[in-house]
Coordinates of C-alpha atoms and ligand atoms in Angstrom, one line a residue:
M1136 CA 0.0 0.0 0.0
K1137 CA 3.0 2.3 0.1
N1138 CA 4.1 4.0 -3.1
Q1139 CA 1.0 6.2 -2.8
R1140 CA 1.2 9.9 -3.4
I1141 CA 1.3 12.3 -0.5
L1142 CA 1.1 16.1 -0.9
V1143 CA 3.4 17.8 1.6
A1144 CA 2.5 21.5 1.9
G1145 CA 5.4 23.4 3.3
G1146 CA 7.7 20.5 2.5
T1147 CA 10.9 22.5 2.1
G1148 CA 10.6 23.9 5.6
Y1149 CA 12.3 22.5 8.7
I1150 CA 9.9 19.8 9.9
G1151 CA 8.5 19.4 6.4
S1152 CA 11.8 18.4 4.8
H1153 CA 12.6 15.9 7.5
T1154 CA 9.1 14.4 7.0
V1155 CA 9.6 14.2 3.2
V1156 CA 12.8 12.1 3.8
E1157 CA 11.0 9.7 6.1
L1158 CA 8.0 9.4 3.7
Q1159 CA 10.3 8.6 0.8
E1160 CA 12.3 6.1 2.9
A1161 CA 9.0 4.4 3.7
G1162 CA 8.2 4.1 0.0
Y1163 CA 5.7 7.0 -0.5
N1164 CA 5.7 9.2 -3.6
V1165 CA 5.8 12.8 -2.5
V1166 CA 4.9 16.1 -4.1
I1167 CA 5.9 19.2 -2.2
V1168 CA 4.1 22.5 -2.6
D1169 CA 5.9 25.5 -1.0
N1170 CA 6.2 29.2 -1.8
L1171 CA 9.8 29.2 -0.5
S1172 CA 8.9 32.2 1.7
N1173 CA 11.1 30.7 4.5
S1174 CA 13.1 28.0 2.7
N1175 CA 15.0 27.4 -0.5
M1176 CA 15.5 24.9 -3.4
E1177 CA 18.7 23.5 -1.9
V1178 CA 16.5 21.7 0.6
I1179 CA 15.3 19.5 -2.3
D1180 CA 18.9 18.7 -3.2
G1181 CA 19.5 17.7 0.5
I1182 CA 16.4 15.4 0.4
E1183 CA 17.6 13.8 -2.8
K1184 CA 21.1 13.2 -1.4
I1185 CA 19.7 11.4 1.6
T1186 CA 17.1 9.3 -0.1
G1187 CA 18.3 9.0 -3.7
V1188 CA 14.9 10.3 -4.8
R1189 CA 14.1 13.8 -5.9
P1190 CA 10.6 14.6 -4.7
D1191 CA 8.3 16.5 -7.2
F1192 CA 8.2 20.1 -6.3
V1193 CA 5.6 22.8 -7.2
Q1194 CA 6.4 26.3 -6.2
A1195 CA 3.1 27.9 -5.3
D1196 CA 1.4 29.7 -2.4
C1197 CA -1.3 27.6 -0.7
T1198 CA -3.4 30.7 -0.1
D1199 CA -3.8 30.8 -4.0
M1200 CA -6.9 28.8 -4.6
P1201 CA -6.5 28.6 -8.5
A1202 CA -2.9 27.3 -8.0
M1203 CA -4.2 24.7 -5.5
E1204 CA -6.9 23.6 -7.9
K1205 CA -4.3 23.2 -10.6
L1206 CA -2.0 21.3 -8.3
F1207 CA -4.7 18.8 -7.3
D1208 CA -5.8 18.5 -11.0
S1209 CA -2.2 17.7 -12.1
Y1210 CA -1.7 15.1 -9.3
P1211 CA -5.0 13.1 -9.3
D1212 CA -3.2 10.4 -7.4
I1213 CA -2.8 12.5 -4.2
R1214 CA -4.1 10.2 -1.4
G1215 CA -3.1 12.2 1.7
V1216 CA -2.0 15.6 2.7
I1217 CA 0.4 16.8 5.4
N1218 CA 0.1 20.5 6.1
F1219 CA 3.2 22.3 7.4
A1220 CA 2.6 25.4 5.3
A1221 CA 2.2 28.1 7.9
S1222 CA 3.9 31.2 9.4
K1223 CA 5.3 30.3 12.8
A1224 CA 7.0 33.2 14.5
V1225 CA 5.1 34.2 17.7
G1226 CA 6.6 37.7 17.9
E1227 CA 6.0 38.5 14.2
S1228 CA 2.4 37.3 14.5
M1229 CA 1.8 40.0 17.2
E1230 CA 3.0 42.7 14.7
K1231 CA 1.3 41.2 11.6
P1232 CA -1.8 39.4 12.7
I1233 CA -3.6 39.6 9.4
L1234 CA -0.6 38.0 7.6
Y1235 CA -0.8 35.1 10.1
Y1236 CA -4.6 34.6 9.9
R1237 CA -4.5 34.8 6.1
N1238 CA -1.5 32.5 5.6
N1239 CA -2.4 29.9 8.1
L1240 CA -6.1 29.8 7.8
N1241 CA -6.6 30.3 4.0
T1242 CA -3.9 27.7 3.4
L1243 CA -5.8 25.1 5.5
M1244 CA -9.2 26.0 4.0
N1245 CA -7.9 25.8 0.4
L1246 CA -6.4 22.4 1.1
L1247 CA -9.5 21.0 2.8
E1248 CA -11.7 22.2 -0.1
Q1249 CA -9.5 20.7 -2.7
M1250 CA -9.3 17.4 -0.7
A1251 CA -13.0 17.1 -0.6
K1252 CA -13.3 17.8 -4.4
H1253 CA -10.5 15.3 -5.3
G1254 CA -11.3 12.4 -2.9
T1255 CA -8.2 12.7 -0.8
K1256 CA -8.4 10.3 2.2
G1257 CA -6.9 12.5 5.0
I1258 CA -4.9 15.3 6.3
V1259 CA -2.2 15.3 9.0
F1260 CA -2.1 18.8 10.6
S1261 CA 0.9 20.4 12.3
S1262 CA -0.4 21.8 15.6
S1263 CA 1.4 22.8 18.7
C1264 CA 1.5 22.5 22.4
T1265 CA 0.9 26.2 22.3
V1266 CA -2.8 25.3 22.4
Y1267 CA -2.4 24.4 26.1
G1268 CA -0.9 27.8 27.1
E1269 CA 0.5 27.6 30.6
P1270 CA -0.8 24.2 31.6
D1271 CA -2.3 23.6 35.0
E1272 CA -0.3 20.4 35.4
N1273 CA 2.6 18.7 33.7
P1274 CA 3.1 16.4 31.9
V1275 CA 0.2 17.5 29.6
T1276 CA -2.2 15.0 28.1
E1277 CA -4.4 15.6 25.1
A1278 CA -7.3 16.1 27.5
A1279 CA -5.8 19.2 29.1
P1280 CA -7.9 22.3 28.6
I1281 CA -7.2 24.5 25.6
K1282 CA -6.2 28.0 27.0
K1283 CA -7.0 31.3 25.3
A1284 CA -4.2 31.9 22.8
T1285 CA -1.7 34.6 23.7
S1286 CA -0.6 35.3 20.1
P1287 CA -2.3 35.4 16.7
Y1288 CA 0.1 32.5 15.8
G1289 CA -1.2 30.4 18.7
N1290 CA -4.7 31.4 17.8
T1291 CA -4.3 30.1 14.2
K1292 CA -3.4 26.7 15.6
Q1293 CA -6.5 26.6 17.8
I1294 CA -8.8 27.8 15.0
S1295 CA -7.2 25.4 12.6
E1296 CA -8.0 22.5 14.9
E1297 CA -11.6 23.7 15.1
I1298 CA -11.9 24.2 11.4
I1299 CA -10.7 20.6 10.7
T1300 CA -13.0 19.2 13.3
E1301 CA -16.1 21.1 12.2
V1302 CA -15.5 20.5 8.5
I1303 CA -15.2 16.7 9.1
S1304 CA -18.3 16.6 11.4
A1305 CA -20.2 18.5 8.7
G1306 CA -19.6 15.5 6.5
A1307 CA -16.3 16.1 4.7
P1308 CA -15.2 12.8 3.2
F1309 CA -11.8 12.6 4.8
K1310 CA -10.0 12.0 8.1
S1311 CA -7.5 14.0 10.1
V1312 CA -4.7 13.4 12.5
I1313 CA -3.8 16.5 14.4
L1314 CA -0.3 16.4 15.9
R1315 CA 0.6 18.8 18.7
Y1316 CA 4.3 19.2 18.6
F1317 CA 6.3 20.2 21.7
N1318 CA 9.7 21.8 20.9
P1319 CA 11.2 20.2 17.7
V1320 CA 15.1 20.5 17.6
G1321 CA 18.1 19.0 15.9
A1322 CA 18.8 18.0 12.3
H1323 CA 19.0 14.9 10.1
P1324 CA 22.0 12.8 11.1
S1325 CA 23.5 13.2 7.6
A1326 CA 23.6 17.0 8.1
E1327 CA 22.1 17.4 4.6
I1328 CA 19.0 19.1 5.9
G1329 CA 18.2 21.0 9.1
E1330 CA 16.7 24.2 10.5
L1331 CA 17.5 27.4 8.5
P1332 CA 16.4 30.3 10.7
N1333 CA 15.6 33.5 8.9
G1334 CA 17.7 36.4 10.5
V1335 CA 18.3 36.4 14.2
P1336 CA 17.0 33.1 15.6
Q1337 CA 14.0 33.4 17.9
N1338 CA 14.2 29.7 19.1
L1339 CA 16.6 28.4 21.6
L1340 CA 18.7 25.8 19.8
P1341 CA 19.5 27.7 16.6
Y1342 CA 20.6 30.6 18.9
V1343 CA 22.7 28.1 20.9
T1344 CA 24.5 26.7 17.8
Q1345 CA 25.0 30.2 16.3
A1346 CA 26.5 31.5 19.6
A1347 CA 28.7 28.4 19.8
M1348 CA 29.9 29.2 16.2
G1349 CA 30.6 32.8 17.1
I1350 CA 27.9 34.1 14.7
R1351 CA 26.2 35.7 17.8
K1352 CA 28.1 37.2 20.6
E1353 CA 26.3 35.4 23.4
L1354 CA 23.1 33.6 24.1
S1355 CA 20.6 35.5 26.3
V1356 CA 19.0 33.1 28.8
F1357 CA 15.5 34.6 29.3
G1358 CA 15.2 34.5 33.1
D1359 CA 16.6 32.4 35.9
D1360 CA 14.0 33.4 38.5
Y1361 CA 11.1 31.1 37.5
P1362 CA 9.8 28.7 40.1
T1363 CA 11.6 25.7 38.5
P1364 CA 14.6 23.8 40.0
D1365 CA 17.3 25.9 38.3
G1366 CA 15.1 29.0 37.7
S1367 CA 15.0 28.7 33.9
C1368 CA 12.0 27.6 31.8
I1369 CA 11.2 24.0 31.1
R1370 CA 10.3 22.5 27.7
D1371 CA 10.0 19.1 26.0
Y1372 CA 12.7 19.1 23.2
I1373 CA 11.9 16.5 20.6
N1374 CA 14.2 15.3 17.9
V1375 CA 13.0 16.4 14.5
V1376 CA 13.6 13.0 12.8
D1377 CA 11.6 11.2 15.6
L1378 CA 8.9 13.8 15.0
A1379 CA 9.0 13.3 11.2
K1380 CA 8.5 9.5 11.7
A1381 CA 5.3 10.1 13.6
H1382 CA 3.9 11.7 10.4
V1383 CA 4.5 8.6 8.4
I1384 CA 2.6 6.5 10.9
A1385 CA -0.2 9.0 11.0
V1386 CA -0.5 9.0 7.2
E1387 CA -0.6 5.2 7.1
R1388 CA -3.2 5.2 9.8
M1389 CA -5.5 7.4 7.7
L1390 CA -4.9 5.8 4.3
E1391 CA -5.4 2.3 5.7
D1392 CA -8.4 3.3 7.9
K1393 CA -6.8 1.9 11.0
S1394 CA -9.0 4.0 13.3
D1395 CA -12.8 4.5 13.4
D1396 CA -12.3 8.0 14.6
K1397 CA -12.4 10.6 11.9
V1398 CA -10.3 13.1 13.9
E1399 CA -7.5 12.0 16.2
I1400 CA -5.2 14.2 18.3
F1401 CA -1.8 13.3 19.6
N1402 CA 0.9 15.0 21.6
L1403 CA 4.3 14.5 20.2
G1404 CA 7.0 14.9 22.8
T1405 CA 9.5 12.9 24.8
G1406 CA 7.8 13.1 28.1
N1407 CA 10.9 14.7 29.6
G1408 CA 11.0 18.3 30.8
V1409 CA 14.4 20.0 30.2
S1410 CA 15.3 23.4 31.4
V1411 CA 17.0 26.1 29.3
L1412 CA 20.2 25.8 31.4
E1413 CA 20.1 21.9 31.2
L1414 CA 19.7 22.1 27.4
I1415 CA 22.8 24.4 27.1
D1416 CA 24.8 22.0 29.5
T1417 CA 23.7 19.0 27.4
F1418 CA 24.9 20.8 24.2
E1419 CA 28.2 21.7 25.7
K1420 CA 28.9 18.2 27.0
A1421 CA 27.8 16.5 23.8
T1422 CA 29.8 18.7 21.5
G1423 CA 32.7 19.9 23.7
V1424 CA 31.9 23.4 22.6
T1425 CA 31.2 26.3 25.0
V1426 CA 28.2 28.5 24.5
P1427 CA 28.8 32.1 25.6
K1428 CA 25.8 33.2 27.5
K1429 CA 24.3 35.7 29.9
I1430 CA 21.2 35.7 32.0
V1431 CA 18.8 38.4 31.1
A1432 CA 15.2 39.3 32.0
R1433 CA 12.3 37.1 31.3
R1434 CA 10.9 37.2 27.7
A1435 CA 7.3 38.5 27.7
G1436 CA 4.7 35.8 27.0
D1437 CA 7.0 32.8 27.8
I1438 CA 5.4 29.7 29.2
E1439 CA 7.1 28.7 32.5
K1440 CA 7.0 25.0 32.0
V1441 CA 5.4 22.6 29.6
W1442 CA 6.2 19.0 28.7
A1443 CA 4.2 16.2 27.2
N1444 CA 2.6 13.1 28.3
P1445 CA 3.2 11.1 25.1
K1446 CA 1.4 8.0 26.3
H1447 CA -1.5 8.3 23.8
A1448 CA 1.0 8.5 20.8
N1449 CA 3.2 5.7 22.3
E1450 CA 0.3 3.3 22.7
V1451 CA -2.0 4.1 19.8
L1452 CA 0.5 5.0 17.1
G1453 CA 3.2 2.7 18.5
W1454 CA 5.6 5.6 18.2
K1455 CA 8.2 6.8 20.7
A1456 CA 10.7 9.6 20.7
A1457 CA 13.8 7.5 20.8
T1458 CA 16.8 9.7 20.1
P1459 CA 18.9 10.7 23.2
L1460 CA 19.0 14.5 23.7
A1461 CA 22.9 14.5 23.5
D1462 CA 22.7 12.9 20.0
T1463 CA 20.2 15.5 19.0
M1464 CA 22.5 18.3 20.2
R1465 CA 25.4 16.8 18.1
S1466 CA 23.1 16.7 15.0
A1467 CA 22.3 20.4 15.5
W1468 CA 26.0 21.2 15.8
A1469 CA 26.9 19.1 12.7
W1470 CA 24.3 21.0 10.7
Q1471 CA 25.6 24.4 12.0
Q1472 CA 29.1 23.3 10.9
K1473 CA 27.7 22.2 7.5
L1474 CA 26.2 25.7 7.0
R1475 CA 29.6 27.2 7.8
E1476 CA 31.3 24.9 5.3
R1477 CA 28.9 25.9 2.6
G1478 CA 29.4 29.6 3.5
I1479 CA 25.8 30.1 4.4
M1480 CA 26.3 31.0 8.0
Ligands
LIG1557 N1 15.1 31.0 25.1 C1 16.2 31.7 25.6 N2 17.0 32.4 24.8 C2 16.8 32.5 23.5 C3 15.6 31.8 22.9 C4 14.8 31.1 23.8 O1 16.5 31.7 26.9 O2 17.5 33.2 22.8 C5 14.3 30.2 26.0 C6 12.8 30.7 26.0 O3 12.7 31.8 27.0 C7 12.1 29.4 26.4 C8 13.0 28.3 25.8 O4 14.2 28.9 25.5 O5 12.2 29.3 27.8 C9 12.4 27.8 24.5 O6 12.1 29.0 23.6 P1 11.7 28.8 22.1 O7 11.5 30.1 21.6 O8 12.8 27.9 21.4 O9 10.4 27.9 22.2 P2 9.0 28.2 22.8 O10 8.7 27.1 23.7 O11 9.0 29.5 23.5 O12 8.1 28.4 21.5 C10 8.0 27.2 20.7 C11 7.7 27.6 19.3 C12 6.4 28.2 19.1 C13 5.3 27.4 19.8 C14 5.7 27.1 21.2 C15 4.7 26.2 21.8 O13 8.7 28.5 18.8 O14 6.1 28.3 17.7 O15 6.9 26.5 21.2 O16 4.9 26.2 23.2 F1 4.1 28.1 19.8

């Protein structure tokens, strides 16, 4: 049943590209659609180097309905969709809310409409633990309450989950698996693909590797006065290849009708809470490289602590985040070194 066609929207991005690799390794045919707003064509070369297969690529914006119509018409064999195509910077979303609502919501609605027209079996959707806000208790299960979003970005994830659920309960002829990611980090072990932050990194690990490389003077640790064991915030850092593998399982689950539920939701995390200072320490020990850093004030809007209870995904999907954090840190550093070799950063 493999060698079926999967449309990966946002497939040249960070999580998308790692997922395309895993899909191809599992025998699926992939067509990527991406507008390259936050990625580039070299990612396709990286995917081809790793897998030996060059995925089909269509450069288009998913908010462009005629372009999506054309895409689905020219690939009548699309059986499933994975949607990574979205803007994802929390801070930017505060400044440009319309951009975020338009990009993230119109993309989703266009894909759903085309899927219904073309008989696509299901959609895997990239959601986020941001829907839980500051959780009342950790680790967080899928039953934890959804908290009011604190950014337009976070709100697009909540609304997207609602759109999918409502469209399917209104009778749309497809299924969905909604995946709530915790903090994806690291790169493919080949160092052929990885995270390519645009400008100054907003996320922790890209900043760590850039500070370690000397691209940034020092890492600012946003607060050491939180009520946590070492005073820094706690997250659940999940290896991006482990995360990508969950998508392959989710796709297979939909295409092979393994569940009676039309919409399923899974947390994707390791189940381990790791503080900012612990993450830096793990990076330094794993790579032997020192990260210049200073403690600064808290960052507005930060969650104090959040980590996953991944039991539902472990048991139902038979998936587990397996990569040790030290290996993930080494993969991120190898990728940073590769970017330096190529003269990119
Ligand atoms: N941090 C620093 N210094 C930095 C960057 C981050 O100390 O330069 C700290 C943050 O304060 C936070 C931790 O590192 O405590 C993780 O920060 P990230 O920005 O990497 O990740 P967040 O958990 O804040 O945000 C991520 C995604 C969002 C998503 C959210 C869900 O970036 O898209 O997880 O919780 F919404």
